[in-house]
Coordinates of N, CA and C in Angstrom, one line a residue:
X1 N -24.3 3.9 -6.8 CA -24.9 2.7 -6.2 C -25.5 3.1 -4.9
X2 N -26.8 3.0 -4.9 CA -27.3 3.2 -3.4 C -28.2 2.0 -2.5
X3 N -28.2 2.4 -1.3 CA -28.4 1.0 -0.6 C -27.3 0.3 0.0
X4 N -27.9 -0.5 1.0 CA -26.9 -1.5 1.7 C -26.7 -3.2 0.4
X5 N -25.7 -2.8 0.1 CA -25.6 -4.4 -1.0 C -25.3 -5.8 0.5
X6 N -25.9 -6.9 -0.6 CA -26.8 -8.1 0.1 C -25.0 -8.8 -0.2
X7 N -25.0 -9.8 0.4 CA -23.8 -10.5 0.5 C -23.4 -11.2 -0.5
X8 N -24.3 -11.3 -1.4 CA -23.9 -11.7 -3.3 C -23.6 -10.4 -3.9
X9 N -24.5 -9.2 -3.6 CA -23.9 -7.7 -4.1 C -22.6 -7.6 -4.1
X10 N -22.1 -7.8 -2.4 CA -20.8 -7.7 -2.1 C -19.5 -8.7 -2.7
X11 N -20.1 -9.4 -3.0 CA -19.1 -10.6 -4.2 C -19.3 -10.2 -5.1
X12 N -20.1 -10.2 -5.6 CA -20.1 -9.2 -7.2 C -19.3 -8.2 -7.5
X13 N -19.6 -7.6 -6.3 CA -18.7 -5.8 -6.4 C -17.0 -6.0 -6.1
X14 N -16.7 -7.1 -5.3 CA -15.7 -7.5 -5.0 C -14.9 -8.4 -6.5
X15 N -15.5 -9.4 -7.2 CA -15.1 -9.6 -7.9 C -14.9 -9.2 -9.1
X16 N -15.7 -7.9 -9.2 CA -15.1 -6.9 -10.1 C -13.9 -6.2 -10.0
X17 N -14.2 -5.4 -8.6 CA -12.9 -4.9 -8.0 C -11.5 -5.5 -8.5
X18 N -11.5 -7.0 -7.7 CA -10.5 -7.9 -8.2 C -10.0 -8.2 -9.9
X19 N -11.1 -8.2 -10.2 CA -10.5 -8.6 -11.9 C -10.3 -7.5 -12.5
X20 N -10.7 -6.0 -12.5 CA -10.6 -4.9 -12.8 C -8.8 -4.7 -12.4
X21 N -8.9 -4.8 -11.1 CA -7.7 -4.6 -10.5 C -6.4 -5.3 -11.7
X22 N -6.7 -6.9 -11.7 CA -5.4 -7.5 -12.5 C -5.8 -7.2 -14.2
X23 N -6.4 -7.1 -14.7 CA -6.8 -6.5 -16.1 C -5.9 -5.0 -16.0
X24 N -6.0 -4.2 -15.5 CA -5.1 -2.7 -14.5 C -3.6 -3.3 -14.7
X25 N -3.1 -4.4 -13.9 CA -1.6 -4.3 -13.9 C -0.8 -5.0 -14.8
X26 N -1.7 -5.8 -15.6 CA -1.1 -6.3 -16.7 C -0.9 -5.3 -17.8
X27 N -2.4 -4.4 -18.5 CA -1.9 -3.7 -19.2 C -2.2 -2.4 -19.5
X28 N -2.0 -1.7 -18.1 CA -1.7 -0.4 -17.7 C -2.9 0.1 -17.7
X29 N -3.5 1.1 -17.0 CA -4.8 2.4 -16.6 C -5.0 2.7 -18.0
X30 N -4.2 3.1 -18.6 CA -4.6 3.9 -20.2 C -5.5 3.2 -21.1
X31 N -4.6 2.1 -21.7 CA -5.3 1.1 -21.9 C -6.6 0.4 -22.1
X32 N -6.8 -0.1 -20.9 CA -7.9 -0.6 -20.1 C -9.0 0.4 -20.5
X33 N -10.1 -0.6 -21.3 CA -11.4 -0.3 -21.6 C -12.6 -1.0 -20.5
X34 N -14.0 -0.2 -20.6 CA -15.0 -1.1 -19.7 C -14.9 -2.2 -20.4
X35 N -15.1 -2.1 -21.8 CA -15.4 -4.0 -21.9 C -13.8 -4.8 -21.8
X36 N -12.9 -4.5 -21.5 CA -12.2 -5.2 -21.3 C -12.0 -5.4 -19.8
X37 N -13.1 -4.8 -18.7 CA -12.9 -5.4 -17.3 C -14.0 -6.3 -17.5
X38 N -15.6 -5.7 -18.3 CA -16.1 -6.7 -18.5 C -15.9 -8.4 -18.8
X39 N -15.2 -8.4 -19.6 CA -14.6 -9.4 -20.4 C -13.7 -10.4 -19.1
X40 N -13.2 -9.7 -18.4 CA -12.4 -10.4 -17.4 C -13.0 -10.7 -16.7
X41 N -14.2 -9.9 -16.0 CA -14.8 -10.3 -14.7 C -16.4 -10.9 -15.3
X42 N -16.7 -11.1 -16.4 CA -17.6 -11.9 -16.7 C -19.0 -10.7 -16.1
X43 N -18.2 -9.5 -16.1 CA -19.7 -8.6 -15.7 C -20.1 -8.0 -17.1
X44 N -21.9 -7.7 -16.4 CA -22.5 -7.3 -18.2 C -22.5 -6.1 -17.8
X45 N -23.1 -4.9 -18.8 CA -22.8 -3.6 -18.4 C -23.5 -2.9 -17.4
X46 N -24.9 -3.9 -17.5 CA -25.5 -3.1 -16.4 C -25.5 -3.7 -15.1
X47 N -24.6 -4.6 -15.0 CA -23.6 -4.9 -13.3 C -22.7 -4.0 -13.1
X48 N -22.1 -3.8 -14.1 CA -21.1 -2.5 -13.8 C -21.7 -1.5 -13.4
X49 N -22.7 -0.7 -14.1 CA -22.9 0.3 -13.7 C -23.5 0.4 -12.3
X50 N -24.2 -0.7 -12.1 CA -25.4 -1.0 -11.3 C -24.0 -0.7 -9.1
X51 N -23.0 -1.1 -9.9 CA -22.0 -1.1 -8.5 C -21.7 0.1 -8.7
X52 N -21.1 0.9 -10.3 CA -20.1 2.2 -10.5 C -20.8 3.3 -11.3
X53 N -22.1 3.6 -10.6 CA -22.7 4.1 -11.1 C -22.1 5.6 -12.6
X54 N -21.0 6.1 -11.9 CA -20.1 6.8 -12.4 C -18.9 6.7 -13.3
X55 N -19.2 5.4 -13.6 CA -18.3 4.6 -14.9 C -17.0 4.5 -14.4
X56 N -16.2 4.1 -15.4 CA -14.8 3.8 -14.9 C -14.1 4.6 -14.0
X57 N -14.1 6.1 -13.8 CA -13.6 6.7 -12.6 C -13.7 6.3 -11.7
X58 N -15.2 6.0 -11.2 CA -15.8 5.4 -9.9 C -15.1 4.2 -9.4
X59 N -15.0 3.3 -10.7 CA -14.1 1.6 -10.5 C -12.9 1.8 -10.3
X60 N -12.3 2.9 -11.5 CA -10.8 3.4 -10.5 C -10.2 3.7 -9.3
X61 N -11.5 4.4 -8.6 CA -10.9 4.9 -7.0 C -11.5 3.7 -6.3
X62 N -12.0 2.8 -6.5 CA -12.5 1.6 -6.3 C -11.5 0.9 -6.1
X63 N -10.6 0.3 -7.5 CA -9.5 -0.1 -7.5 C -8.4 0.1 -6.4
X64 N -8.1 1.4 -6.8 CA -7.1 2.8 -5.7 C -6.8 1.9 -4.2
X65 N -8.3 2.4 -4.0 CA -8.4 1.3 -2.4 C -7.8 0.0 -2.2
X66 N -8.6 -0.6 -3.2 CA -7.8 -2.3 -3.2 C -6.6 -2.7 -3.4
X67 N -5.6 -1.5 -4.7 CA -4.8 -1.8 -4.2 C -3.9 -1.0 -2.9
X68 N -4.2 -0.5 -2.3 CA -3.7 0.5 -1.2 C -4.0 -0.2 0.1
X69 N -5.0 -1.2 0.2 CA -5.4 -2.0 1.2 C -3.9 -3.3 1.2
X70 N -3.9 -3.3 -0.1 CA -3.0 -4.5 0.1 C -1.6 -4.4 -0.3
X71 N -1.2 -2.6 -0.3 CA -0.2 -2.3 0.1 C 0.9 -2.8 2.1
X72 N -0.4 -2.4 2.8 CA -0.2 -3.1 3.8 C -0.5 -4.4 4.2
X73 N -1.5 -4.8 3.4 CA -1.4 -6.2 4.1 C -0.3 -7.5 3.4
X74 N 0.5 -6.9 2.1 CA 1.8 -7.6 2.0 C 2.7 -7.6 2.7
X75 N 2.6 -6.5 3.8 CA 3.7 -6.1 5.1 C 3.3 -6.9 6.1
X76 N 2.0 -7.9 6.1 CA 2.0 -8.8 6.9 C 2.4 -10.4 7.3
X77 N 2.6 -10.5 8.2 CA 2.3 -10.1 9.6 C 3.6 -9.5 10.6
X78 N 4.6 -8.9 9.6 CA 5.9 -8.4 10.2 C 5.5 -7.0 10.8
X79 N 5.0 -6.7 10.0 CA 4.6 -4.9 9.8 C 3.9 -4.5 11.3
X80 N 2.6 -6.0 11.9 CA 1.9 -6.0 12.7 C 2.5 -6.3 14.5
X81 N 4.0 -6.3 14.3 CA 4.4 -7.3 15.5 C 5.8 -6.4 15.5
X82 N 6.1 -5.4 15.1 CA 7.3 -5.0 15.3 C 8.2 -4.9 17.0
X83 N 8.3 -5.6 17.3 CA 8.5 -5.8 19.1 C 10.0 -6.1 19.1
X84 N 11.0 -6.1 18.0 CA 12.6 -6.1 18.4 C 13.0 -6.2 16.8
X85 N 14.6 -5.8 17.1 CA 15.0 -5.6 16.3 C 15.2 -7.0 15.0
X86 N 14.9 -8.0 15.3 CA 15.1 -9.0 14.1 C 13.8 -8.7 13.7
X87 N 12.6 -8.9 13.9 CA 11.5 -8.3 13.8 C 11.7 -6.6 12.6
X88 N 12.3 -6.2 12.8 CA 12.1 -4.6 12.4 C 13.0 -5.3 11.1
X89 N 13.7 -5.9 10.9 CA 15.0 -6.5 9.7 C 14.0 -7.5 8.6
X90 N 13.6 -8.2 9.4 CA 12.3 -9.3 8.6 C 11.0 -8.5 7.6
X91 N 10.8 -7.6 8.5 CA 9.3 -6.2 8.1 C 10.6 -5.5 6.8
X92 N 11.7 -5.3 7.2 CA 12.3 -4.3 6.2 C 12.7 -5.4 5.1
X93 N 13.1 -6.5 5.6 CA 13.4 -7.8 4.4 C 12.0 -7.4 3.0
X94 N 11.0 -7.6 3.7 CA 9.3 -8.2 2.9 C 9.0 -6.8 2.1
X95 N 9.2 -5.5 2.7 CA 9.1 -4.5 1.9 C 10.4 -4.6 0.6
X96 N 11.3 -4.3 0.7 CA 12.3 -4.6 -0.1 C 11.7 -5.7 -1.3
X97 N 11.5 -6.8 -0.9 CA 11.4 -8.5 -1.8 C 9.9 -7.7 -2.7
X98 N 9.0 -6.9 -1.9 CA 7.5 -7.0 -2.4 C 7.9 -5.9 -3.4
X99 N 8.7 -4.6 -3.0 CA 9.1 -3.5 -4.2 C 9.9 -4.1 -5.6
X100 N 10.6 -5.0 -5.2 CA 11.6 -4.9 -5.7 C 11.4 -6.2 -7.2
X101 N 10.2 -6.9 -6.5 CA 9.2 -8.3 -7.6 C 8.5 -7.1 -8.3
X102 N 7.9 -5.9 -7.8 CA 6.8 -4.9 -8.3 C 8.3 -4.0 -9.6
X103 N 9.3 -4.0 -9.2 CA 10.2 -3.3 -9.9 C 9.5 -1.9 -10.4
X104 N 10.0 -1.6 -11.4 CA 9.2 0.2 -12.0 C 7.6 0.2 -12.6
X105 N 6.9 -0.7 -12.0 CA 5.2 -1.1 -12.5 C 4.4 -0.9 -10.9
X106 N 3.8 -0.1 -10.9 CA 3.3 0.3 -9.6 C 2.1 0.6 -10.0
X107 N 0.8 -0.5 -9.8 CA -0.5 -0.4 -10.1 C -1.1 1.0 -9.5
X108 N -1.0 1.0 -8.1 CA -1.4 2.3 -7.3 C -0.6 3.6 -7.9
X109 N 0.7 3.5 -8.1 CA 0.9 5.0 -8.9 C 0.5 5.3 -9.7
X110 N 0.2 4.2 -10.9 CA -0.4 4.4 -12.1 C -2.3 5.0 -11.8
X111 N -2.4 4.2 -10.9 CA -3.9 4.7 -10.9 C -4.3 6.5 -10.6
X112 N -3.0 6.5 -9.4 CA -3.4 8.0 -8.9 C -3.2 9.0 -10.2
X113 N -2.1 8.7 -11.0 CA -1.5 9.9 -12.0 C -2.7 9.6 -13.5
X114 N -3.8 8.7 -12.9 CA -4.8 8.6 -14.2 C -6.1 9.4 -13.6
X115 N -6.7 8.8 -12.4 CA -7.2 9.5 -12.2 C -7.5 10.9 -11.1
X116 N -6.1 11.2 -11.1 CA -6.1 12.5 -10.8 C -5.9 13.1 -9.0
X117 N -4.4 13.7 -8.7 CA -4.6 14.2 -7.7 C -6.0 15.0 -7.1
X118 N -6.3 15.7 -7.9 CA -7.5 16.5 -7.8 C -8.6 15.5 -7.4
X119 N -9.0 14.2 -7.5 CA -9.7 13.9 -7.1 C -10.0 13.5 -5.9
X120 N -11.1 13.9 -5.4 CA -11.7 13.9 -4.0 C -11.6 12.5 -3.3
X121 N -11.8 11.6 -4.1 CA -11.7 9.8 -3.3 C -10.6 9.0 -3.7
X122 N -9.3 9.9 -4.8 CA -7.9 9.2 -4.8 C -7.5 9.8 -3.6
X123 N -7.4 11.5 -3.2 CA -6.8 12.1 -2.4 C -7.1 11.5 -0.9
X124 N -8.4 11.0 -0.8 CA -8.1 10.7 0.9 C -7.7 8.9 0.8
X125 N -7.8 8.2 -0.1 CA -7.2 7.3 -0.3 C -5.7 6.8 0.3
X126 N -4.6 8.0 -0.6 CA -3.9 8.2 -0.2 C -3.6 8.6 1.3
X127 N -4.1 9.8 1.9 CA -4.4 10.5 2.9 C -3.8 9.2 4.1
X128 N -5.3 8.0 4.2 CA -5.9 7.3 5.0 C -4.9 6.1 4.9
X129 N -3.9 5.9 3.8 CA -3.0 4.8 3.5 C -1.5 5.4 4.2
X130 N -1.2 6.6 4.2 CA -0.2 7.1 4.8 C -0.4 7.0 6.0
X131 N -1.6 7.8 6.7 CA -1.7 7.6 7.9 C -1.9 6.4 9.1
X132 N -2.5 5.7 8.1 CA -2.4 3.7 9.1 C -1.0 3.4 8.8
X133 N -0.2 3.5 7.5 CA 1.6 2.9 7.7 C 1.8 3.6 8.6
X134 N 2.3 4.8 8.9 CA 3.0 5.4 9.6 C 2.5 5.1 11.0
X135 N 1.1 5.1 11.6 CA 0.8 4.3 12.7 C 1.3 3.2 13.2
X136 N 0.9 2.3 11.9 CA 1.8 1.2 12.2 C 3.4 0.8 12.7
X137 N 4.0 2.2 11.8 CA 5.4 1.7 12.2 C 5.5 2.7 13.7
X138 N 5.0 3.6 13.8 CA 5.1 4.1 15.3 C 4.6 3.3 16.4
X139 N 3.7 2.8 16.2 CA 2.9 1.2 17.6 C 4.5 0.2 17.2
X140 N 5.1 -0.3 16.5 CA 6.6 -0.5 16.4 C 7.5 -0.3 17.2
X141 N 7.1 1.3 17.0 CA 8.6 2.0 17.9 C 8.6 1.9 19.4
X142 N 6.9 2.1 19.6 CA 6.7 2.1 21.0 C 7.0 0.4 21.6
X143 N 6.5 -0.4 20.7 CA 6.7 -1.2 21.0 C 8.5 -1.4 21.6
X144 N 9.2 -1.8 21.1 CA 10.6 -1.0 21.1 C 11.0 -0.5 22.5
X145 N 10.2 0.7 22.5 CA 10.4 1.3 24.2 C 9.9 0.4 25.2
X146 N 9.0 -0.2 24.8 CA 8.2 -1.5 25.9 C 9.0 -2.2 26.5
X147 N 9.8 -2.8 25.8 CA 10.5 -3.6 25.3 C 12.3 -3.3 26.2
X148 N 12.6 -2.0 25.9 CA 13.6 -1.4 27.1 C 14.2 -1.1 25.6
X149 N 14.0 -1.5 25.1 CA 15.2 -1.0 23.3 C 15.7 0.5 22.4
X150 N 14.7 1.2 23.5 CA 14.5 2.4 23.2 C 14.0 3.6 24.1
X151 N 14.9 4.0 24.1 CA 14.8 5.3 25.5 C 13.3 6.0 25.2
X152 N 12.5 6.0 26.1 CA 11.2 6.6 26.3 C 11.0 7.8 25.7
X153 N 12.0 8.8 26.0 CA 12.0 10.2 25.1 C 12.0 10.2 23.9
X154 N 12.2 9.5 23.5 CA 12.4 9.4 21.5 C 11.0 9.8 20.6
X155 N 11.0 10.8 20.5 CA 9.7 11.6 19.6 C 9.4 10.0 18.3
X156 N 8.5 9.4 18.7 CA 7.9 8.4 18.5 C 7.1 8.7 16.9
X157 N 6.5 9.9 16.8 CA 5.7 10.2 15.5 C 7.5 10.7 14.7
X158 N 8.2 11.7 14.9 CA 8.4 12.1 14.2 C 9.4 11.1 13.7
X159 N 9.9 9.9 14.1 CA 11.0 8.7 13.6 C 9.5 8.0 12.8
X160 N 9.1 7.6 13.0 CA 8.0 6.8 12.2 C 7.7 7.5 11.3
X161 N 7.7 8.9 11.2 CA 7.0 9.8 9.4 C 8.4 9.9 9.1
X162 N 9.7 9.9 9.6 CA 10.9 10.0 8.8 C 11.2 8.6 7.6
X163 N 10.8 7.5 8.4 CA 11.3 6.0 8.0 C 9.7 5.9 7.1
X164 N 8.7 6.6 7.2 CA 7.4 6.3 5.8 C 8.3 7.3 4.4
X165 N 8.4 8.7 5.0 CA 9.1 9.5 3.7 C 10.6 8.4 2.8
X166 N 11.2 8.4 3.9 CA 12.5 7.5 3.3 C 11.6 6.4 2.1
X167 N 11.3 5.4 2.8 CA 10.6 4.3 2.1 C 10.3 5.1 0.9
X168 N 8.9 6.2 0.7 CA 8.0 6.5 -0.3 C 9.4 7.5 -1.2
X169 N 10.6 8.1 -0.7 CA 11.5 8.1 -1.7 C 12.2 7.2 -2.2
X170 N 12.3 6.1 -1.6 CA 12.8 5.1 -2.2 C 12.5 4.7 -3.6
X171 N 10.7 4.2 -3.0 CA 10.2 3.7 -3.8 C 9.8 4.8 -5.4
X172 N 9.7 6.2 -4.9 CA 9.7 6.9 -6.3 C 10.9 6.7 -7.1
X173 N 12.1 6.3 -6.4 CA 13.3 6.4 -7.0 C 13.4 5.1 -7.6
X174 N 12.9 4.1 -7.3 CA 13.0 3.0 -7.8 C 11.6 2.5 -9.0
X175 N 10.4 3.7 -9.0 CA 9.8 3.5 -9.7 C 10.2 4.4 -11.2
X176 N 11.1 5.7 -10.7 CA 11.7 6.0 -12.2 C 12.7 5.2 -12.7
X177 N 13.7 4.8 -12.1 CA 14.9 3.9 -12.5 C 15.2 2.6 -12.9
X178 N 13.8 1.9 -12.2 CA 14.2 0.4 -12.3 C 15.4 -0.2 -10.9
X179 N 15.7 0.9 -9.9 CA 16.9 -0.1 -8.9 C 16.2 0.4 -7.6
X180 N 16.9 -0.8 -6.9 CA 15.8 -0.3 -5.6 C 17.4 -0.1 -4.7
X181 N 18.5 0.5 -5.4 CA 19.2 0.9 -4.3 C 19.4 1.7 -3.1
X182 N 18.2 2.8 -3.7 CA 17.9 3.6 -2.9 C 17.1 3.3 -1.5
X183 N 15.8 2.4 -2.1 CA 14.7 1.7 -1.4 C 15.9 1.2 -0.1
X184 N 16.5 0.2 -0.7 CA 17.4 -0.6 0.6 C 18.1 0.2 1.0
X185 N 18.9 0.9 0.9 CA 19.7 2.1 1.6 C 18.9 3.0 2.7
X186 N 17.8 3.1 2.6 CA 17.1 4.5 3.0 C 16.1 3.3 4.4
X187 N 15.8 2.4 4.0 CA 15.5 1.4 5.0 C 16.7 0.7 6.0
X188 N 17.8 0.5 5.3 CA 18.8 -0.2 6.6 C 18.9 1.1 7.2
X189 N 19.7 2.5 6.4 CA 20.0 3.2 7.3 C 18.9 4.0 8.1
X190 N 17.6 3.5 7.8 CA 16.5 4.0 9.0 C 16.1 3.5 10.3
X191 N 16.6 2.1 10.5 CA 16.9 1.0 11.3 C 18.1 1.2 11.9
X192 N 19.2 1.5 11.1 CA 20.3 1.7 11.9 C 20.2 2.9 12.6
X193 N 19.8 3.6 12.1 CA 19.8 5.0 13.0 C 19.0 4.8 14.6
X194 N 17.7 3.8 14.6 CA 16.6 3.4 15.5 C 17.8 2.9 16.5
X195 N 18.5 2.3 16.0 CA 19.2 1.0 17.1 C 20.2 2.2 17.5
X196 N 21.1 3.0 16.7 CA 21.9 3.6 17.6 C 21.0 4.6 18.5
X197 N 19.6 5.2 18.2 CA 18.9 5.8 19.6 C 18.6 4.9 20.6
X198 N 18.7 3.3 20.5 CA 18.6 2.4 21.6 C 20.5 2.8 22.1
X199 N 21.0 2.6 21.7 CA 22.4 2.2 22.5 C 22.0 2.9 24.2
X200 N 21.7 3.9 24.3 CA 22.0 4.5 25.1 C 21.2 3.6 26.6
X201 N 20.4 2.6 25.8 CA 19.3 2.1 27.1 C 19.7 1.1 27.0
X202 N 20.8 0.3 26.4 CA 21.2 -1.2 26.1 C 22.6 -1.6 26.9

């Protein structure tokens, strides 16, 4: 697709996106034929192409994004305000409740393991989705120290990539097995560990 698309382009491409996207999690990446996003999103084939020039791959990492965009923004508005500890229990509540409704069906895993680590626009996908959570929960931590709840010295990146790894083992643990006991374990005790590096300033 080249060119700046016009503000009905951008609905178009978006409401493909969208219907692509839930035609995807109902009945899996494999599956899923063009005419069956067609059929959903009421696009003919030369709308499709006309946004994905590169056929379904192109709509896949398309997808990828959309849902990886709203990976975080289910985390909101807790995710965005982390400033004390009830706050940091509420954000760990909503992740839990959003994994745990998603159980072992993970639209975004499914996408990456179809179309391919090797690819150039899943891999920074990913890349660019790690790196805003983990931001996120680090502007948190600091927050935290703002706040007096957290001694100033506390290596700020490396507690924020420990508590994204925990989570993203969680959640593979909970996407082979069906339990998210792992998920909730690996979150309280990532929180609890935060609060006992506060004791010392409390």
């Amino acid at each position: 697709m080249r060119g700046e698309l016009t503000a009905k382009g951008r609905a178009t491409r978006s409401r493909i996106v969208e219907g692509a996207a839930a035609v995807l999690r109902e009945r899996g990446v494999a599956s899923v034929t063009l005419d069956d996003i067609m059929a959903r999103t009421r696009a003919s084939k030369s709308q499709l192409f006309h946004y994905f020039p590169a056929g379904k791959d192109e709509l896949l990492v398309a997808v990828a994004q959309f849902e990886a965009d709203h990976v975080l923004e289910d985390q909101q508005p807790y995710l965005g305000r982390l400033d004390s500890w009830e706050a940091w229990e509420q954000w760990r509540d909503v992740v839990i409740e959003r994994y745990e409704a998603q159980g072992d069906e993970c639209p975004l895993g499914s996408l990456f393991l179809q179309i391919g680590r090797s690819t150039p626009g899943a891999r920074a996908i990913v890349i660019e989705l790690m790196r805003r959570w983990q931001e996120s929960l680090a502007v948190g931590i600091r927050s935290l120290q703002a706040n007096g709840l957290l001694p100033a010295g506390l290596d700020v990146d490396a507690r924020a990539a420990a508590l994204l790894a925990a989570i993203q083992g969680g959640v593979s643990i909970l996407l082979s097995t069906g339990r998210s006991d792992h998920l909730r374990a690996a979150l309280h005790q990532g929180i609890a560990d935060l609060r006992r590096a506060g004791d010392a300033v409390t």
